[in-house]
Amino acid sequence: MLDCKQTSQLISQSLDRSLTLRERFALKLHLFICKKCTQFSQHLQTLRVALKTMVSSIESNNSIEMSSATKQRISTYLEGKI
Amino acid sequence: MATPTMHDWLNQHGDYLYRFALARLRDPHQAEDVVQETFLAAIKSPNFAEQSAPRTWLTGILKHKIIDVMRKSVREVAASDLMSDEDANMDEFFDEKGHWAEPPLAWDMPEGVLEQKQFLGVLQTCMEKLPAKAAQIFLLRDVQETDNDEICKELNISATNAWVMLYRARMGLRKCIEINWLSN
């Protein structure tokens, strides 16, 4: 029987690799009786969505830009390389 | 003439590329550097003049430059830090019997909360608290959806190391959000 620590590791790994049949069974069994780990599992799903939201909000935030000094520096740098 | 085009591109796409890099690397200086390296690679490319969709093309180059930076910073981590022992340092989360030291709480997630400034603010702060390398691998995996095998190959780490780093990043981030967001 898995404990919560082992279960949390498997839940995390299930996002990164295919679990074996045995692992999937053990995980299901634990989640069936453990509300805490079930919640943990849902939290990881939420985090994944939240991170994507965060990244796209930075990408689309037009107020974040390089300073004109930085652009000038890059420009000068590239001039020197042509 | 290549020079004016490059300047145009810098003006038209530079800030977008910068935001793309910043969202993944989280470090403004690193982000500026990869943008510069991307433009350098672009002007040196024989395909430079033929690009009909420069932004897509530049973003493709940028992605590789971002992975280069991540690879370097992961290599800089001392071997001992690269968690040979899966159980190291997880004591704060579990007791000696493997039970949750502090059980995960129920998260009440109203519709649309993930887009809210307040939540995104907490998430950003919590990401900043993660070790930089852990956060970068995490973004590579969970945001780019880079295949785990590819991450390991690109970053030259074992699959087990990657799982452990991702596990720790998720554990730390989850806990941080629970403390800082739910308490508000």
Coordinates of N, CA and C in Angstrom, one line a residue, chain A:
Chain A
M1 N 0.8 -1.2 0.0 CA 0.0 0.0 0.0 C 0.9 1.3 0.0
L2 N 0.6 2.2 -0.9 CA 1.4 3.4 -1.0 C 1.0 4.3 0.2
D3 N 2.0 5.1 0.7 CA 1.7 6.1 1.6 C 1.5 7.4 0.8
C4 N 1.2 8.5 1.6 CA 0.9 9.8 0.9 C 2.1 10.3 0.2
K5 N 3.3 10.2 0.8 CA 4.5 10.7 0.2 C 4.8 10.0 -1.2
Q6 N 4.7 8.7 -1.2 CA 4.9 7.9 -2.4 C 3.8 8.3 -3.5
T7 N 2.6 8.4 -2.9 CA 1.5 8.8 -3.8 C 1.7 10.1 -4.5
S8 N 2.1 11.1 -3.7 CA 2.3 12.4 -4.3 C 3.4 12.4 -5.4
Q9 N 4.4 11.6 -5.2 CA 5.5 11.4 -6.2 C 4.9 10.8 -7.5
L10 N 4.1 9.8 -7.3 CA 3.5 9.2 -8.5 C 2.6 10.1 -9.2
I11 N 1.8 10.9 -8.5 CA 0.9 11.9 -9.1 C 1.7 12.8 -9.9
S12 N 2.8 13.3 -9.4 CA 3.6 14.3 -10.1 C 4.2 13.6 -11.3
Q13 N 4.7 12.4 -11.2 CA 5.3 11.7 -12.3 C 4.3 11.3 -13.4
S14 N 3.1 11.2 -13.0 CA 2.1 10.8 -14.0 C 1.9 12.0 -15.0
L15 N 2.3 13.2 -14.6 CA 2.3 14.3 -15.6 C 3.5 14.3 -16.5
D16 N 4.5 13.5 -16.2 CA 5.7 13.5 -17.0 C 6.0 12.2 -17.7
R17 N 5.4 11.1 -17.3 CA 5.6 9.8 -18.0 C 4.4 8.9 -17.8
S18 N 4.3 7.9 -18.6 CA 3.2 6.9 -18.5 C 3.5 6.0 -17.3
L19 N 2.6 5.9 -16.3 CA 2.8 5.0 -15.2 C 2.6 3.6 -15.7
T20 N 3.2 2.7 -14.9 CA 3.0 1.2 -15.2 C 1.6 0.9 -14.7
L21 N 1.1 -0.3 -15.2 CA -0.2 -0.7 -14.8 C -0.3 -0.9 -13.3
R22 N 0.8 -1.4 -12.7 CA 0.8 -1.7 -11.3 C 0.8 -0.3 -10.5
E23 N 1.5 0.7 -11.1 CA 1.5 2.0 -10.4 C 0.2 2.7 -10.5
R24 N -0.4 2.5 -11.7 CA -1.8 3.1 -11.9 C -2.8 2.5 -10.9
F25 N -2.7 1.2 -10.8 CA -3.6 0.5 -9.9 C -3.4 1.0 -8.4
A26 N -2.1 1.0 -8.0 CA -1.8 1.4 -6.6 C -2.3 2.8 -6.4
L27 N -2.1 3.7 -7.4 CA -2.4 5.1 -7.3 C -4.0 5.2 -7.1
K28 N -4.7 4.6 -8.0 CA -6.2 4.6 -7.9 C -6.7 4.2 -6.5
L29 N -6.1 3.1 -6.1 CA -6.5 2.5 -4.8 C -6.3 3.5 -3.7
H30 N -5.1 4.2 -3.7 CA -4.8 5.2 -2.6 C -5.8 6.4 -2.7
L31 N -6.0 6.9 -4.0 CA -6.8 8.0 -4.2 C -8.3 7.8 -3.8
F32 N -8.7 6.5 -3.9 CA -10.0 6.1 -3.6 C -10.3 6.4 -2.1
I33 N -9.3 6.2 -1.3 CA -9.5 6.3 0.2 C -8.9 7.6 0.7
C34 N -8.2 8.4 -0.1 CA -7.4 9.5 0.5 C -7.8 10.8 -0.1
K35 N -8.6 11.6 0.6 CA -9.1 12.9 0.1 C -7.9 13.9 0.0
K36 N -6.9 13.8 0.9 CA -5.8 14.7 0.8 C -5.0 14.6 -0.5
C37 N -4.7 13.4 -0.9 CA -4.0 13.2 -2.1 C -4.8 13.5 -3.3
T38 N -6.1 13.2 -3.2 CA -7.0 13.6 -4.3 C -7.0 15.1 -4.5
Q39 N -7.0 15.8 -3.4 CA -6.9 17.2 -3.5 C -5.6 17.7 -4.1
F40 N -4.5 17.0 -3.7 CA -3.2 17.3 -4.2 C -3.2 17.2 -5.7
S41 N -3.7 16.1 -6.2 CA -3.8 15.8 -7.6 C -4.5 16.9 -8.4
Q42 N -5.6 17.3 -7.8 CA -6.4 18.4 -8.5 C -5.6 19.7 -8.5
H43 N -4.8 19.9 -7.4 CA -4.0 21.2 -7.3 C -3.0 21.2 -8.4
L44 N -2.3 20.0 -8.7 CA -1.3 20.0 -9.7 C -1.9 20.3 -11.1
Q45 N -3.1 19.8 -11.3 CA -3.8 20.1 -12.6 C -4.1 21.6 -12.7
T46 N -4.5 22.2 -11.6 CA -4.8 23.6 -11.6 C -3.6 24.4 -11.8
L47 N -2.5 24.0 -11.2 CA -1.2 24.7 -11.3 C -0.8 24.8 -12.8
R48 N -1.0 23.7 -13.5 CA -0.5 23.6 -14.9 C -1.3 24.6 -15.7
V49 N -2.6 24.6 -15.5 CA -3.4 25.6 -16.2 C -3.0 27.0 -15.8
A50 N -2.8 27.2 -14.5 CA -2.5 28.6 -14.0 C -1.2 29.1 -14.6
L51 N -0.2 28.2 -14.7 CA 1.1 28.6 -15.3 C 1.0 29.0 -16.7
K52 N 0.2 28.3 -17.5 CA 0.0 28.6 -18.9 C -0.7 30.0 -19.0
T53 N -1.7 30.2 -18.1 CA -2.4 31.5 -18.1 C -1.4 32.6 -17.8
M54 N -0.5 32.4 -16.8 CA 0.5 33.4 -16.4 C 1.4 33.7 -17.6
V55 N 1.9 32.7 -18.2 CA 2.9 32.9 -19.3 C 2.2 33.7 -20.5
S56 N 0.9 33.3 -20.8 CA 0.3 34.0 -21.9 C -0.1 35.4 -21.5
S57 N -0.3 35.7 -20.2 CA -0.6 37.0 -19.8 C 0.7 37.9 -19.9
I58 N 1.9 37.3 -19.6 CA 3.1 38.1 -19.8 C 3.3 38.3 -21.3
E59 N 3.1 37.3 -22.1 CA 3.4 37.4 -23.5 C 2.5 38.5 -24.2
S60 N 1.3 38.6 -23.7 CA 0.4 39.5 -24.3 C 0.3 40.9 -23.6
N61 N 1.2 41.1 -22.6 CA 1.2 42.4 -21.9 C 2.1 43.4 -22.6
N62 N 1.4 44.2 -23.4 CA 2.2 45.2 -24.2 C 3.0 46.2 -23.4
S63 N 2.7 46.3 -22.2 CA 3.4 47.3 -21.4 C 4.8 46.8 -21.0
I64 N 5.0 45.5 -21.2 CA 6.4 45.0 -20.9 C 7.2 45.1 -22.1
E65 N 8.2 46.0 -22.1 CA 9.0 46.1 -23.3 C 10.5 46.3 -22.9
M66 N 11.4 46.2 -23.9 CA 12.8 46.5 -23.6 C 12.9 48.0 -23.6
S67 N 13.8 48.5 -22.8 CA 14.1 49.9 -22.8 C 14.7 50.3 -24.1
S68 N 14.6 51.6 -24.5 CA 15.1 52.0 -25.7 C 16.7 51.9 -25.7
A69 N 17.2 52.1 -24.5 CA 18.7 51.9 -24.4 C 19.1 50.5 -24.7
T70 N 18.3 49.5 -24.2 CA 18.6 48.1 -24.6 C 18.5 47.8 -26.0
K71 N 17.4 48.4 -26.6 CA 17.2 48.2 -28.1 C 18.4 48.8 -28.9
Q72 N 18.8 50.0 -28.4 CA 20.0 50.6 -29.1 C 21.2 49.8 -28.9
R73 N 21.4 49.2 -27.7 CA 22.6 48.4 -27.5 C 22.6 47.2 -28.4
I74 N 21.4 46.5 -28.5 CA 21.3 45.3 -29.4 C 21.6 45.7 -30.8
S75 N 21.0 46.9 -31.2 CA 21.1 47.4 -32.6 C 22.6 47.6 -32.9
T76 N 23.3 48.3 -32.0 CA 24.7 48.5 -32.2 C 25.5 47.2 -32.3
Y77 N 25.2 46.3 -31.4 CA 25.8 45.0 -31.3 C 25.7 44.3 -32.7
L78 N 24.5 44.3 -33.2 CA 24.2 43.6 -34.5 C 24.9 44.3 -35.6
E79 N 25.0 45.6 -35.6 CA 25.7 46.4 -36.6 C 27.1 45.9 -36.7
G80 N 27.7 45.7 -35.6 CA 29.1 45.3 -35.5 C 29.3 43.9 -36.1
K81 N 28.2 43.1 -36.2 CA 28.4 41.7 -36.6 C 28.1 41.5 -38.1
I82 N 27.6 42.6 -38.7 CA 27.2 42.4 -40.1 C 28.5 42.6 -41.0

